[in-house]
Amino acid sequence: MPPRGESLPLYGAAAEDLAAEDDDRSPFREDDDVEASDACLWTLRGFSTVTAFAGLLVVVVNAIEIYEFQETPQIYAIRAYAIVFGCMILMAEVNWPRLFLEYFRFLDVWAIKGLFILFVAVLTIDTKVSNDYGTLQLATALAVGLLGFIYLCLGLMCVKSCRDMRKATLSKERERRAAEAAKARARSDAAFATESDDPR
């Protein structure tokens, strides 16, 4: 009997194969098979992916702003903070590195994450109207702000708790089916071995 929380290994799979499979799983593919089987989970994963790209866009836009335009030290500091926060959004959405959310647990609470993303969107807004690059920054800030607002609403509606319960239910169902398939395979092999040993 495996420890609680661990799935049963499939019948006939070698330990080396199972270990190699676990090593090959990246944080980008974690629980993909579970989420792909449910439309709601798949939609939430897609929304998380879009938010990750938004965090990357925040990093790129603010980095270009620092490199291309002459700003005051205060603006440089704001852009630097926006770059750091954009990286935090990206890492939180892809859950990499694994220990990131252990140190920044507030990003695992969707309502607080939504407020944080809204704050990053405000930092990304260009305050200089004469800047030709301001249109892209404004569009990025609006898009990121919209994602933050959606995260805030989802958090207030406790969607994350519903998602986690749904994933747990699907995972247990998949483990149950795998265990039943393993038992059926074992019974079939035992019956075949009995027939082979029968002198008739």
mmCIF file of C-alpha atoms in Angstrom:
data_model
loop_
_atom_site.group_PDB
_atom_site.id
_atom_site.type_symbol
_atom_site.label_atom_id
_atom_site.label_comp_id
_atom_site.label_asym_id
_atom_site.label_seq_id
_atom_site.Cartn_x
_atom_site.Cartn_y
_atom_site.Cartn_z
ATOM 1 C CA MET A 1 0.000 0.000 0.000
ATOM 2 C CA PRO A 2 1.631 3.295 -1.075
ATOM 3 C CA PRO A 3 1.754 6.253 1.336
ATOM 4 C CA ARG A 4 -1.254 8.550 1.366
ATOM 5 C CA GLY A 5 -1.105 11.113 -1.412
ATOM 6 C CA GLU A 6 0.976 8.946 -3.766
ATOM 7 C CA SER A 7 -0.501 7.260 -6.823
ATOM 8 C CA LEU A 8 -0.311 3.533 -7.437
ATOM 9 C CA PRO A 9 2.232 2.474 -10.069
ATOM 10 C CA LEU A 10 0.886 0.881 -13.227
ATOM 11 C CA TYR A 11 1.200 -2.885 -13.473
ATOM 12 C CA GLY A 12 4.206 -4.042 -15.445
ATOM 13 C CA ALA A 13 6.051 -0.710 -15.257
ATOM 14 C CA ALA A 14 9.646 -0.970 -14.171
ATOM 15 C CA ALA A 15 10.862 1.181 -11.293
ATOM 16 C CA GLU A 16 13.502 2.722 -13.549
ATOM 17 C CA ASP A 17 10.835 3.729 -16.072
ATOM 18 C CA LEU A 18 8.684 5.310 -13.391
ATOM 19 C CA ALA A 19 11.661 7.227 -11.988
ATOM 20 C CA ALA A 20 12.644 8.443 -15.441
ATOM 21 C CA GLU A 21 9.079 9.554 -16.094
ATOM 22 C CA ASP A 22 9.034 11.558 -12.847
ATOM 23 C CA ASP A 23 12.366 13.191 -13.687
ATOM 24 C CA ASP A 24 11.184 14.182 -17.148
ATOM 25 C CA ARG A 25 8.086 15.988 -15.881
ATOM 26 C CA SER A 26 8.667 19.725 -15.913
ATOM 27 C CA PRO A 27 6.678 22.326 -13.924
ATOM 28 C CA PHE A 28 5.139 23.417 -17.225
ATOM 29 C CA ARG A 29 3.551 19.959 -17.674
ATOM 30 C CA GLU A 30 2.498 19.318 -14.084
ATOM 31 C CA ASP A 31 -1.038 17.881 -13.910
ATOM 32 C CA ASP A 32 -1.495 18.456 -17.657
ATOM 33 C CA ASP A 33 -3.182 15.100 -18.127
ATOM 34 C CA VAL A 34 -5.668 15.842 -15.339
ATOM 35 C CA GLU A 35 -6.465 19.370 -16.497
ATOM 36 C CA ALA A 36 -6.781 18.389 -20.144
ATOM 37 C CA SER A 37 -9.614 16.016 -19.252
ATOM 38 C CA ASP A 38 -11.809 18.798 -17.827
ATOM 39 C CA ALA A 39 -12.943 21.890 -19.752
ATOM 40 C CA CYS A 40 -13.018 24.189 -16.716
ATOM 41 C CA LEU A 41 -9.550 23.167 -15.556
ATOM 42 C CA TRP A 42 -8.233 23.523 -19.087
ATOM 43 C CA THR A 43 -9.697 27.043 -19.315
ATOM 44 C CA LEU A 44 -8.107 28.081 -16.026
ATOM 45 C CA ARG A 45 -4.769 26.678 -17.172
ATOM 46 C CA GLY A 46 -5.080 28.711 -20.372
ATOM 47 C CA PHE A 47 -5.822 31.844 -18.353
ATOM 48 C CA SER A 48 -2.754 31.162 -16.216
ATOM 49 C CA THR A 49 -0.642 30.792 -19.359
ATOM 50 C CA VAL A 50 -1.890 34.121 -20.701
ATOM 51 C CA THR A 51 -1.043 35.763 -17.371
ATOM 52 C CA ALA A 52 2.460 34.277 -17.522
ATOM 53 C CA PHE A 53 2.992 35.827 -20.959
ATOM 54 C CA ALA A 54 1.647 39.119 -19.584
ATOM 55 C CA GLY A 55 4.271 39.028 -16.846
ATOM 56 C CA LEU A 56 6.948 38.409 -19.469
ATOM 57 C CA LEU A 57 5.586 41.324 -21.520
ATOM 58 C CA VAL A 58 5.832 43.599 -18.474
ATOM 59 C CA VAL A 59 9.495 42.649 -18.130
ATOM 60 C CA VAL A 60 10.230 43.312 -21.815
ATOM 61 C CA VAL A 61 8.350 46.621 -22.003
ATOM 62 C CA ASN A 62 9.973 48.084 -18.903
ATOM 63 C CA ALA A 63 13.418 46.810 -19.896
ATOM 64 C CA ILE A 64 13.108 48.538 -23.282
ATOM 65 C CA GLU A 65 11.953 51.710 -21.533
ATOM 66 C CA ILE A 66 15.082 51.709 -19.366
ATOM 67 C CA TYR A 67 17.382 50.976 -22.307
ATOM 68 C CA GLU A 68 15.911 53.274 -24.955
ATOM 69 C CA PHE A 69 14.866 56.438 -23.105
ATOM 70 C CA GLN A 70 16.493 58.881 -20.750
ATOM 71 C CA GLU A 71 14.561 58.920 -17.505
ATOM 72 C CA THR A 72 15.006 60.305 -14.017
ATOM 73 C CA PRO A 73 16.453 58.044 -11.312
ATOM 74 C CA GLN A 74 13.003 57.732 -9.766
ATOM 75 C CA ILE A 75 11.527 56.440 -13.049
ATOM 76 C CA TYR A 76 14.426 54.017 -13.431
ATOM 77 C CA ALA A 77 13.685 52.658 -9.959
ATOM 78 C CA ILE A 78 9.993 52.219 -10.808
ATOM 79 C CA ARG A 79 10.871 50.400 -14.030
ATOM 80 C CA ALA A 80 13.297 48.146 -12.147
ATOM 81 C CA TYR A 81 10.607 47.250 -9.606
ATOM 82 C CA ALA A 82 8.162 46.560 -12.450
ATOM 83 C CA ILE A 83 10.690 44.178 -14.043
ATOM 84 C CA VAL A 84 11.189 42.300 -10.757
ATOM 85 C CA PHE A 85 7.451 42.088 -10.149
ATOM 86 C CA GLY A 86 6.859 40.946 -13.731
ATOM 87 C CA CYS A 87 9.338 38.104 -13.165
ATOM 88 C CA MET A 88 7.483 37.211 -9.967
ATOM 89 C CA ILE A 89 4.196 37.000 -11.874
ATOM 90 C CA LEU A 90 5.809 34.786 -14.512
ATOM 91 C CA MET A 91 7.369 32.435 -11.952
ATOM 92 C CA ALA A 92 4.145 32.221 -9.947
ATOM 93 C CA GLU A 93 2.118 31.218 -13.006
ATOM 94 C CA VAL A 94 4.524 28.522 -14.197
ATOM 95 C CA ASN A 95 5.281 27.396 -10.613
ATOM 96 C CA TRP A 96 9.030 27.480 -11.215
ATOM 97 C CA PRO A 97 11.214 27.223 -9.287
ATOM 98 C CA ARG A 98 9.253 24.847 -7.114
ATOM 99 C CA LEU A 99 9.994 26.669 -3.858
ATOM 100 C CA PHE A 100 8.983 30.093 -5.185
ATOM 101 C CA LEU A 101 5.425 29.982 -3.852
ATOM 102 C CA GLU A 102 6.747 28.698 -0.524
ATOM 103 C CA TYR A 103 8.508 32.039 0.007
ATOM 104 C CA PHE A 104 5.841 34.199 -1.664
ATOM 105 C CA ARG A 105 2.664 32.555 -0.444
ATOM 106 C CA PHE A 106 0.575 35.665 -1.071
ATOM 107 C CA LEU A 107 0.803 34.920 -4.803
ATOM 108 C CA ASP A 108 -0.994 31.627 -4.181
ATOM 109 C CA VAL A 109 -4.080 33.540 -2.998
ATOM 110 C CA TRP A 110 -5.889 34.637 -6.145
ATOM 111 C CA ALA A 111 -7.547 37.742 -4.700
ATOM 112 C CA ILE A 112 -4.228 39.058 -3.388
ATOM 113 C CA LYS A 113 -2.492 38.032 -6.610
ATOM 114 C CA GLY A 114 -5.072 40.040 -8.545
ATOM 115 C CA LEU A 115 -4.327 43.152 -6.478
ATOM 116 C CA PHE A 116 -0.601 42.586 -6.980
ATOM 117 C CA ILE A 117 -1.026 42.292 -10.767
ATOM 118 C CA LEU A 118 -3.110 45.484 -10.760
ATOM 119 C CA PHE A 119 -0.296 47.228 -8.894
ATOM 120 C CA VAL A 120 2.239 46.028 -11.476
ATOM 121 C CA ALA A 121 -0.041 47.340 -14.230
ATOM 122 C CA VAL A 122 -0.024 50.769 -12.595
ATOM 123 C CA LEU A 123 3.779 50.707 -12.421
ATOM 124 C CA THR A 124 3.935 49.917 -16.147
ATOM 125 C CA ILE A 125 1.858 52.948 -17.232
ATOM 126 C CA ASP A 126 3.980 55.597 -18.956
ATOM 127 C CA THR A 127 3.643 58.993 -17.293
ATOM 128 C CA LYS A 128 5.289 60.877 -20.195
ATOM 129 C CA VAL A 129 2.731 61.683 -22.883
ATOM 130 C CA SER A 130 5.426 62.825 -25.317
ATOM 131 C CA ASN A 131 7.041 59.390 -25.294
ATOM 132 C CA ASP A 132 6.358 57.565 -28.582
ATOM 133 C CA TYR A 133 6.718 54.297 -26.718
ATOM 134 C CA GLY A 134 3.881 55.191 -24.356
ATOM 135 C CA THR A 135 1.165 53.581 -26.485
ATOM 136 C CA LEU A 136 2.652 50.109 -26.116
ATOM 137 C CA GLN A 137 3.179 50.637 -22.418
ATOM 138 C CA LEU A 138 -0.406 51.799 -21.995
ATOM 139 C CA ALA A 139 -1.747 48.800 -23.915
ATOM 140 C CA THR A 140 0.405 46.462 -21.820
ATOM 141 C CA ALA A 141 -0.744 48.109 -18.593
ATOM 142 C CA LEU A 142 -4.410 47.840 -19.602
ATOM 143 C CA ALA A 143 -4.063 44.177 -20.573
ATOM 144 C CA VAL A 144 -2.204 43.295 -17.368
ATOM 145 C CA GLY A 145 -4.693 45.305 -15.327
ATOM 146 C CA LEU A 146 -7.589 43.398 -16.898
ATOM 147 C CA LEU A 147 -5.955 40.083 -16.007
ATOM 148 C CA GLY A 148 -5.401 41.311 -12.459
ATOM 149 C CA PHE A 149 -9.041 42.331 -12.163
ATOM 150 C CA ILE A 150 -10.167 38.906 -13.402
ATOM 151 C CA TYR A 151 -7.870 37.213 -10.883
ATOM 152 C CA LEU A 152 -9.328 39.411 -8.148
ATOM 153 C CA CYS A 153 -12.890 38.447 -9.087
ATOM 154 C CA LEU A 154 -12.010 34.743 -9.330
ATOM 155 C CA GLY A 155 -10.348 34.909 -5.933
ATOM 156 C CA LEU A 156 -13.358 36.564 -4.317
ATOM 157 C CA MET A 157 -15.592 33.838 -5.787
ATOM 158 C CA CYS A 158 -13.327 31.097 -4.340
ATOM 159 C CA VAL A 159 -12.706 29.613 -7.788
ATOM 160 C CA LYS A 160 -9.252 28.383 -6.745
ATOM 161 C CA SER A 161 -10.729 26.195 -3.992
ATOM 162 C CA CYS A 162 -13.217 24.729 -6.466
ATOM 163 C CA ARG A 163 -10.414 24.094 -8.940
ATOM 164 C CA ASP A 164 -8.275 22.322 -6.340
ATOM 165 C CA MET A 165 -11.164 20.105 -5.254
ATOM 166 C CA ARG A 166 -11.949 19.264 -8.876
ATOM 167 C CA LYS A 167 -8.312 18.343 -9.574
ATOM 168 C CA ALA A 168 -8.182 16.184 -6.443
ATOM 169 C CA THR A 169 -11.364 14.379 -7.482
ATOM 170 C CA LEU A 170 -10.093 13.709 -10.992
ATOM 171 C CA SER A 171 -6.714 12.545 -9.683
ATOM 172 C CA LYS A 172 -8.310 10.082 -7.266
ATOM 173 C CA GLU A 173 -10.572 8.779 -10.030
ATOM 174 C CA ARG A 174 -7.605 8.279 -12.325
ATOM 175 C CA GLU A 175 -5.686 6.455 -9.574
ATOM 176 C CA ARG A 176 -8.710 4.244 -8.863
ATOM 177 C CA ARG A 177 -9.001 3.280 -12.532
ATOM 178 C CA ALA A 178 -5.273 2.583 -12.723
ATOM 179 C CA ALA A 179 -5.493 0.360 -9.639
ATOM 180 C CA GLU A 180 -8.475 -1.530 -11.072
ATOM 181 C CA ALA A 181 -6.663 -2.018 -14.374
ATOM 182 C CA ALA A 182 -3.595 -3.314 -12.518
ATOM 183 C CA LYS A 183 -5.703 -5.783 -10.521
ATOM 184 C CA ALA A 184 -7.467 -6.980 -13.659
ATOM 185 C CA ARG A 185 -4.112 -7.469 -15.378
ATOM 186 C CA ALA A 186 -2.797 -9.390 -12.378
ATOM 187 C CA ARG A 187 -5.845 -11.672 -12.328
ATOM 188 C CA SER A 188 -5.492 -12.263 -16.058
ATOM 189 C CA ASP A 189 -1.805 -13.146 -15.707
ATOM 190 C CA ALA A 190 -2.570 -15.448 -12.783
ATOM 191 C CA ALA A 191 -5.289 -17.223 -14.773
ATOM 192 C CA PHE A 192 -2.950 -17.588 -17.741
ATOM 193 C CA ALA A 193 -0.234 -19.005 -15.517
ATOM 194 C CA THR A 194 -2.707 -21.494 -13.998
ATOM 195 C CA GLU A 195 -3.800 -22.681 -17.442
ATOM 196 C CA SER A 196 -0.171 -23.051 -18.517
ATOM 197 C CA ASP A 197 0.611 -25.210 -15.493
ATOM 198 C CA ASP A 198 -2.452 -27.422 -16.061
ATOM 199 C CA PRO A 199 -1.200 -30.828 -17.368
ATOM 200 C CA ARG A 200 -4.272 -31.210 -19.570
#
